[in-house]
PDB file of C-alpha atoms in Angstrom:
ATOM      1  CA  UNK A   1      27.302 173.775 -85.248  1.00 71.00           C
ATOM      2  CA  UNK A   2      27.333 177.560 -85.534  1.00 82.00           C
ATOM      3  CA  UNK A   3      28.520 180.424 -88.020  1.00 88.00           C
ATOM      4  CA  UNK A   4      31.761 182.842 -87.013  1.00 91.00           C
ATOM      5  CA  UNK A   5      33.340 185.728 -88.902  1.00 95.00           C
ATOM      6  CA  UNK A   6      36.270 187.725 -88.887  1.00 97.00           C
ATOM      7  CA  UNK A   7      36.635 191.270 -90.756  1.00 98.00           C
ATOM      8  CA  UNK A   8      40.221 192.465 -92.342  1.00 99.00           C
ATOM      9  CA  UNK A   9      40.703 195.625 -92.820  1.00 99.00           C
ATOM     10  CA  UNK A  10      43.823 195.942 -95.478  1.00 99.00           C
ATOM     11  CA  UNK A  11      44.897 199.714 -95.489  1.00 99.00           C
ATOM     12  CA  UNK A  12      47.599 201.425 -98.070  1.00 99.00           C
ATOM     13  CA  UNK A  13      49.872 203.521 -96.307  1.00 98.00           C
ATOM     14  CA  UNK A  14      50.069 207.439 -96.490  1.00 98.00           C
ATOM     15  CA  UNK A  15      51.519 209.133 -99.815  1.00 97.00           C
ATOM     16  CA  UNK A  16      55.175 208.888 -99.646  1.00 97.00           C
ATOM     17  CA  UNK A  17      57.929 211.903-100.086  1.00 96.00           C
ATOM     18  CA  UNK A  18      59.029 210.350-103.535  1.00 92.00           C
ATOM     19  CA  UNK A  19      59.459 212.288-106.682  1.00 87.00           C
ATOM     20  CA  UNK A  20      57.517 212.104-109.867  1.00 91.00           C
ATOM     21  CA  UNK A  21      58.598 209.220-111.614  1.00 95.00           C
ATOM     22  CA  UNK A  22      60.588 207.539-108.985  1.00 97.00           C
ATOM     23  CA  UNK A  23      60.762 203.841-108.788  1.00 97.00           C
ATOM     24  CA  UNK A  24      60.336 203.085-105.049  1.00 96.00           C
ATOM     25  CA  UNK A  25      59.511 199.529-103.019  1.00 98.00           C
ATOM     26  CA  UNK A  26      60.987 198.872 -99.871  1.00 98.00           C
ATOM     27  CA  UNK A  27      62.675 202.031 -99.805  1.00 98.00           C
ATOM     28  CA  UNK A  28      62.207 203.699 -96.604  1.00 98.00           C
ATOM     29  CA  UNK A  29      60.687 206.932 -97.633  1.00 97.00           C
ATOM     30  CA  UNK A  30      58.937 208.909 -94.810  1.00 97.00           C
ATOM     31  CA  UNK A  31      55.359 210.166 -95.298  1.00 97.00           C
ATOM     32  CA  UNK A  32      54.376 212.865 -96.964  1.00 97.00           C
ATOM     33  CA  UNK A  33      50.930 213.590 -95.805  1.00 97.00           C
ATOM     34  CA  UNK A  34      49.419 213.548 -92.636  1.00 96.00           C
ATOM     35  CA  UNK A  35      47.415 210.695 -91.196  1.00 97.00           C
ATOM     36  CA  UNK A  36      43.668 210.691 -92.209  1.00 97.00           C
ATOM     37  CA  UNK A  37      41.623 212.130 -89.358  1.00 95.00           C
ATOM     38  CA  UNK A  38      39.182 209.417 -89.963  1.00 96.00           C
ATOM     39  CA  UNK A  39      41.293 207.231 -88.373  1.00 95.00           C
ATOM     40  CA  UNK A  40      40.063 207.874 -84.917  1.00 92.00           C
ATOM     41  CA  UNK A  41      36.798 207.029 -86.002  1.00 94.00           C
ATOM     42  CA  UNK A  42      37.704 204.174 -87.607  1.00 96.00           C
ATOM     43  CA  UNK A  43      39.864 202.427 -84.931  1.00 95.00           C
ATOM     44  CA  UNK A  44      36.689 203.360 -82.529  1.00 94.00           C
ATOM     45  CA  UNK A  45      34.158 201.549 -84.503  1.00 95.00           C
ATOM     46  CA  UNK A  46      36.425 198.607 -85.530  1.00 96.00           C
ATOM     47  CA  UNK A  47      36.877 197.950 -82.034  1.00 94.00           C
ATOM     48  CA  UNK A  48      33.581 198.438 -80.548  1.00 93.00           C
ATOM     49  CA  UNK A  49      32.706 195.582 -82.877  1.00 93.00           C
ATOM     50  CA  UNK A  50      36.079 193.394 -82.369  1.00 94.00           C
ATOM     51  CA  UNK A  51      37.747 194.409 -79.255  1.00 93.00           C
ATOM     52  CA  UNK A  52      40.538 191.587 -79.229  1.00 94.00           C
ATOM     53  CA  UNK A  53      41.426 192.760 -83.184  1.00 96.00           C
ATOM     54  CA  UNK A  54      45.044 192.564 -83.996  1.00 97.00           C
ATOM     55  CA  UNK A  55      46.780 195.643 -85.442  1.00 98.00           C
ATOM     56  CA  UNK A  56      49.623 194.579 -87.925  1.00 99.00           C
ATOM     57  CA  UNK A  57      51.820 196.643 -89.947  1.00 99.00           C
ATOM     58  CA  UNK A  58      54.804 197.400 -92.641  1.00 99.00           C
ATOM     59  CA  UNK A  59      57.747 198.739 -90.604  1.00 99.00           C
ATOM     60  CA  UNK A  60      58.365 200.815 -93.319  1.00 99.00           C
ATOM     61  CA  UNK A  61      57.601 204.753 -92.912  1.00 98.00           C
ATOM     62  CA  UNK A  62      55.051 205.752 -94.420  1.00 98.00           C
ATOM     63  CA  UNK A  63      53.195 203.022 -93.165  1.00 99.00           C
ATOM     64  CA  UNK A  64      54.281 203.333 -89.563  1.00 98.00           C
ATOM     65  CA  UNK A  65      52.965 206.838 -89.371  1.00 97.00           C
ATOM     66  CA  UNK A  66      49.456 205.512 -89.985  1.00 98.00           C
ATOM     67  CA  UNK A  67      49.776 202.662 -87.877  1.00 98.00           C
ATOM     68  CA  UNK A  68      50.994 205.091 -85.131  1.00 96.00           C
ATOM     69  CA  UNK A  69      47.931 206.989 -85.058  1.00 95.00           C
ATOM     70  CA  UNK A  70      45.520 204.000 -85.574  1.00 96.00           C
ATOM     71  CA  UNK A  71      47.131 202.863 -82.086  1.00 94.00           C
ATOM     72  CA  UNK A  72      47.173 206.061 -80.203  1.00 91.00           C
ATOM     73  CA  UNK A  73      43.489 207.567 -81.293  1.00 84.00           C
ATOM     74  CA  UNK A  74      41.783 208.271 -78.226  1.00 75.00           C
ATOM     75  CA  UNK A  75      40.242 205.574 -76.706  1.00 68.00           C
ATOM     76  CA  UNK A  76      41.594 203.282 -78.989  1.00 70.00           C
ATOM     77  CA  UNK A  77      42.481 199.839 -77.341  1.00 82.00           C
ATOM     78  CA  UNK A  78      44.217 197.461 -79.354  1.00 90.00           C
ATOM     79  CA  UNK A  79      45.020 194.793 -76.805  1.00 84.00           C
ATOM     80  CA  UNK A  80      48.123 193.584 -78.052  1.00 86.00           C
ATOM     81  CA  UNK A  81      49.653 196.706 -79.721  1.00 93.00           C
ATOM     82  CA  UNK A  82      50.766 197.098 -83.114  1.00 96.00           C
ATOM     83  CA  UNK A  83      53.086 194.092 -84.364  1.00 98.00           C
ATOM     84  CA  UNK A  84      55.172 194.884 -87.484  1.00 98.00           C
ATOM     85  CA  UNK A  85      56.369 192.481 -89.782  1.00 98.00           C
ATOM     86  CA  UNK A  86      58.857 192.825 -92.102  1.00 98.00           C
ATOM     87  CA  UNK A  87      56.960 190.553 -94.399  1.00 99.00           C
ATOM     88  CA  UNK A  88      54.756 193.210 -94.928  1.00 99.00           C
ATOM     89  CA  UNK A  89      56.925 195.417 -96.711  1.00 99.00           C
ATOM     90  CA  UNK A  90      56.806 195.910-100.152  1.00 99.00           C
ATOM     91  CA  UNK A  91      58.568 194.245-103.295  1.00 98.00           C
ATOM     92  CA  UNK A  92      62.478 195.355-103.285  1.00 99.00           C
ATOM     93  CA  UNK A  93      63.304 196.842-106.681  1.00 98.00           C
ATOM     94  CA  UNK A  94      67.032 196.222-105.784  1.00 98.00           C
ATOM     95  CA  UNK A  95      69.258 198.550-108.045  1.00 98.00           C
ATOM     96  CA  UNK A  96      66.174 199.974-109.097  1.00 98.00           C
ATOM     97  CA  UNK A  97      65.312 201.489-105.888  1.00 98.00           C
ATOM     98  CA  UNK A  98      65.718 205.539-106.513  1.00 96.00           C
ATOM     99  CA  UNK A  99      65.902 205.523-109.932  1.00 97.00           C
ATOM    100  CA  UNK A 100      63.541 207.310-112.235  1.00 97.00           C
ATOM    101  CA  UNK A 101      61.673 204.643-114.223  1.00 97.00           C
ATOM    102  CA  UNK A 102      62.666 205.970-117.562  1.00 96.00           C
ATOM    103  CA  UNK A 103      66.459 206.236-116.553  1.00 96.00           C
ATOM    104  CA  UNK A 104      66.173 202.309-116.170  1.00 97.00           C
ATOM    105  CA  UNK A 105      67.076 200.406-119.203  1.00 96.00           C
ATOM    106  CA  UNK A 106      64.401 199.606-121.757  1.00 96.00           C
ATOM    107  CA  UNK A 107      65.557 196.049-121.873  1.00 97.00           C
ATOM    108  CA  UNK A 108      65.121 195.367-118.070  1.00 97.00           C
ATOM    109  CA  UNK A 109      61.778 196.855-118.090  1.00 96.00           C
ATOM    110  CA  UNK A 110      60.936 194.543-120.870  1.00 97.00           C
ATOM    111  CA  UNK A 111      62.549 191.547-119.202  1.00 97.00           C
ATOM    112  CA  UNK A 112      60.281 192.159-116.097  1.00 96.00           C
ATOM    113  CA  UNK A 113      57.318 192.895-118.015  1.00 94.00           C
ATOM    114  CA  UNK A 114      57.848 189.362-119.905  1.00 95.00           C
ATOM    115  CA  UNK A 115      58.358 187.844-117.000  1.00 96.00           C
ATOM    116  CA  UNK A 116      56.446 189.501-114.161  1.00 94.00           C
ATOM    117  CA  UNK A 117      56.434 185.968-111.576  1.00 96.00           C
ATOM    118  CA  UNK A 118      60.179 185.232-111.960  1.00 97.00           C
ATOM    119  CA  UNK A 119      61.971 188.214-113.511  1.00 98.00           C
ATOM    120  CA  UNK A 120      64.096 190.151-109.981  1.00 98.00           C
ATOM    121  CA  UNK A 121      66.263 193.122-110.926  1.00 97.00           C
ATOM    122  CA  UNK A 122      69.575 192.879-109.627  1.00 97.00           C
ATOM    123  CA  UNK A 123      69.843 192.791-105.741  1.00 98.00           C
ATOM    124  CA  UNK A 124      66.098 192.491-105.631  1.00 98.00           C
ATOM    125  CA  UNK A 125      63.251 190.157-105.177  1.00 98.00           C
ATOM    126  CA  UNK A 126      61.042 188.274-107.535  1.00 98.00           C
ATOM    127  CA  UNK A 127      57.119 188.915-107.521  1.00 98.00           C
ATOM    128  CA  UNK A 128      57.125 185.173-106.615  1.00 98.00           C
ATOM    129  CA  UNK A 129      59.264 186.140-104.101  1.00 98.00           C
ATOM    130  CA  UNK A 130      57.455 188.258-102.326  1.00 98.00           C
ATOM    131  CA  UNK A 131      54.341 186.318-102.980  1.00 98.00           C
ATOM    132  CA  UNK A 132      55.620 183.383-100.531  1.00 98.00           C
ATOM    133  CA  UNK A 133      56.652 185.731 -97.622  1.00 98.00           C
ATOM    134  CA  UNK A 134      53.372 187.788 -98.048  1.00 99.00           C
ATOM    135  CA  UNK A 135      51.211 184.628 -98.028  1.00 98.00           C
ATOM    136  CA  UNK A 136      53.011 183.049 -95.520  1.00 98.00           C
ATOM    137  CA  UNK A 137      52.519 185.896 -93.094  1.00 99.00           C
ATOM    138  CA  UNK A 138      48.641 185.868 -94.151  1.00 99.00           C
ATOM    139  CA  UNK A 139      48.363 182.613 -93.044  1.00 98.00           C
ATOM    140  CA  UNK A 140      49.838 182.658 -90.050  1.00 98.00           C
ATOM    141  CA  UNK A 141      47.017 185.508 -89.171  1.00 98.00           C
ATOM    142  CA  UNK A 142      44.375 183.671 -90.691  1.00 97.00           C
ATOM    143  CA  UNK A 143      45.205 180.896 -88.525  1.00 95.00           C
ATOM    144  CA  UNK A 144      44.458 183.337 -85.500  1.00 95.00           C
ATOM    145  CA  UNK A 145      41.099 183.428 -86.702  1.00 93.00           C
ATOM    146  CA  UNK A 146      40.790 186.966 -85.691  1.00 96.00           C
ATOM    147  CA  UNK A 147      39.855 190.216 -86.607  1.00 98.00           C
ATOM    148  CA  UNK A 148      42.620 192.847 -87.423  1.00 98.00           C
ATOM    149  CA  UNK A 149      43.688 195.879 -89.839  1.00 98.00           C
ATOM    150  CA  UNK A 150      46.446 195.795 -91.315  1.00 99.00           C
ATOM    151  CA  UNK A 151      48.257 198.729 -92.521  1.00 99.00           C
ATOM    152  CA  UNK A 152      50.728 197.841 -96.110  1.00 99.00           C
ATOM    153  CA  UNK A 153      51.511 198.591 -99.458  1.00 99.00           C
ATOM    154  CA  UNK A 154      49.755 198.538-102.955  1.00 98.00           C
ATOM    155  CA  UNK A 155      51.896 195.446-103.690  1.00 98.00           C
ATOM    156  CA  UNK A 156      51.212 193.135-100.520  1.00 99.00           C
ATOM    157  CA  UNK A 157      47.255 194.178-100.244  1.00 99.00           C
ATOM    158  CA  UNK A 158      46.542 193.121-103.847  1.00 98.00           C
ATOM    159  CA  UNK A 159      48.997 189.750-103.895  1.00 98.00           C
ATOM    160  CA  UNK A 160      46.381 188.946-100.546  1.00 98.00           C
ATOM    161  CA  UNK A 161      43.107 189.801-102.432  1.00 98.00           C
ATOM    162  CA  UNK A 162      44.834 187.455-105.877  1.00 97.00           C
ATOM    163  CA  UNK A 163      45.015 184.607-103.308  1.00 97.00           C
ATOM    164  CA  UNK A 164      41.278 185.238-101.681  1.00 97.00           C
ATOM    165  CA  UNK A 165      39.668 185.613-105.006  1.00 96.00           C
ATOM    166  CA  UNK A 166      42.208 183.624-107.054  1.00 96.00           C
ATOM    167  CA  UNK A 167      42.730 186.188-109.344  1.00 96.00           C
ATOM    168  CA  UNK A 168      46.609 186.114-111.568  1.00 94.00           C
ATOM    169  CA  UNK A 169      49.274 188.532-110.838  1.00 94.00           C
ATOM    170  CA  UNK A 170      48.520 190.893-113.911  1.00 93.00           C
ATOM    171  CA  UNK A 171      44.669 190.742-113.029  1.00 95.00           C
ATOM    172  CA  UNK A 172      45.993 191.896-109.600  1.00 95.00           C
ATOM    173  CA  UNK A 173      47.611 194.702-111.130  1.00 93.00           C
ATOM    174  CA  UNK A 174      44.887 196.346-112.564  1.00 94.00           C
ATOM    175  CA  UNK A 175      43.053 196.718-108.833  1.00 95.00           C
ATOM    176  CA  UNK A 176      43.007 200.034-107.737  1.00 96.00           C
ATOM    177  CA  UNK A 177      43.703 201.293-104.254  1.00 97.00           C
ATOM    178  CA  UNK A 178      44.568 204.782-103.366  1.00 98.00           C
ATOM    179  CA  UNK A 179      47.028 206.445-100.510  1.00 98.00           C
ATOM    180  CA  UNK A 180      44.630 205.783 -97.702  1.00 98.00           C
ATOM    181  CA  UNK A 181      41.859 203.775 -98.711  1.00 99.00           C
ATOM    182  CA  UNK A 182      41.419 199.993 -97.464  1.00 99.00           C
ATOM    183  CA  UNK A 183      40.100 196.956 -98.788  1.00 98.00           C
ATOM    184  CA  UNK A 184      37.348 195.233 -96.263  1.00 98.00           C
ATOM    185  CA  UNK A 185      37.248 191.244 -96.763  1.00 98.00           C
ATOM    186  CA  UNK A 186      34.780 188.928 -94.459  1.00 98.00           C
ATOM    187  CA  UNK A 187      35.512 185.454 -93.714  1.00 97.00           C
ATOM    188  CA  UNK A 188      32.686 183.196 -92.590  1.00 95.00           C
ATOM    189  CA  UNK A 189      33.296 179.687 -91.268  1.00 92.00           C
ATOM    190  CA  UNK A 190      31.512 177.095 -89.260  1.00 88.00           C
ATOM    191  CA  UNK A 191      32.280 175.970 -85.860  1.00 80.00           C
ATOM    192  CA  UNK A 192      31.645 172.668 -84.192  1.00 75.00           C
ATOM    193  CA  UNK A 193      30.451 173.530 -80.372  1.00 69.00           C
ATOM    194  CA  UNK A 194      28.293 170.218 -80.114  1.00 66.00           C
ATOM    195  CA  UNK A 195      31.209 169.176 -77.914  1.00 59.00           C
ATOM    196  CA  UNK A 196      32.230 172.045 -75.232  1.00 56.00           C
ATOM    197  CA  UNK A 197      35.387 170.675 -74.174  1.00 52.00           C
ATOM    198  CA  UNK A 198      37.010 170.186 -78.065  1.00 55.00           C
ATOM    199  CA  UNK A 199      34.924 172.351 -80.056  1.00 56.00           C
ATOM    200  CA  UNK A 200      36.337 172.658 -83.443  1.00 64.00           C
ATOM    201  CA  UNK A 201      36.312 174.713 -86.565  1.00 67.00           C
ATOM    202  CA  UNK A 202      34.999 172.957 -89.740  1.00 66.00           C
ATOM    203  CA  UNK A 203      38.286 172.664 -92.234  1.00 65.00           C
ATOM    204  CA  UNK A 204      37.375 173.900 -95.519  1.00 70.00           C
ATOM    205  CA  UNK A 205      34.615 175.758 -94.849  1.00 81.00           C
ATOM    206  CA  UNK A 206      35.506 179.272 -94.953  1.00 88.00           C
ATOM    207  CA  UNK A 207      33.352 181.592 -97.328  1.00 94.00           C
ATOM    208  CA  UNK A 208      34.677 184.866 -98.233  1.00 96.00           C
ATOM    209  CA  UNK A 209      32.889 188.314 -99.013  1.00 96.00           C
ATOM    210  CA  UNK A 210      34.820 191.242-100.275  1.00 97.00           C
ATOM    211  CA  UNK A 211      32.556 193.952 -98.091  1.00 97.00           C
ATOM    212  CA  UNK A 212      34.705 197.415 -99.642  1.00 98.00           C
ATOM    213  CA  UNK A 213      37.159 197.896-102.240  1.00 97.00           C
ATOM    214  CA  UNK A 214      39.035 201.130-102.404  1.00 98.00           C
ATOM    215  CA  UNK A 215      37.165 202.696 -99.573  1.00 98.00           C
ATOM    216  CA  UNK A 216      38.275 206.098 -97.894  1.00 98.00           C
ATOM    217  CA  UNK A 217      38.473 205.562 -94.244  1.00 97.00           C
ATOM    218  CA  UNK A 218      35.875 207.891 -93.408  1.00 97.00           C
ATOM    219  CA  UNK A 219      33.308 205.839 -95.248  1.00 97.00           C
ATOM    220  CA  UNK A 220      34.630 202.274 -94.055  1.00 97.00           C
ATOM    221  CA  UNK A 221      34.428 203.498 -90.597  1.00 95.00           C
ATOM    222  CA  UNK A 222      30.578 204.630 -91.248  1.00 96.00           C
ATOM    223  CA  UNK A 223      30.232 201.306 -92.407  1.00 95.00           C
ATOM    224  CA  UNK A 224      31.537 199.273 -89.773  1.00 90.00           C
TER     225      UNK A 224
END
């Protein structure tokens, strides 16, 4: 019996071009800033330790700009390229998208606050519906048992952390995650190599560790 591990870097996208007080979730806003120069350092160090690492991303522009930088860093060698998936997009606020928060009817905001899990603006999705798509994609990644980097959104990353740490949605909302900062998770499990031809991972042997929370990319790169 041996122990194996995988590292998961969950990075929030670049700050988008959005006016102050604007409600945006799945709106495809362009990036307002340039990618952090530490991207090259991060990609190089992570791939040195995890040569088969995956690169996953939301397809929205503010995430894509950072992802493409990671993919094309000098010496970067993500063997499978980048895997864009709409499951990693931010929540869809429906008719609220693009509105100023203080223009949204107060009674609608109160209904949302009273029903964080199930309320959805007209044409949008509830947190529960979002959780289903995010955790389905997350489980698909876990099933591959491969380290990787995900560039996504605060809501998506909080839901992943909520699943790993078993915390409520209201508690997830208290987690701070700044633009171009990351959360580093490490997963370890037992692997039965006693029979080389049909070695198997041991069910229910997973142990999770939060290695870094809201770290700038340069700090994370120096710790890898």
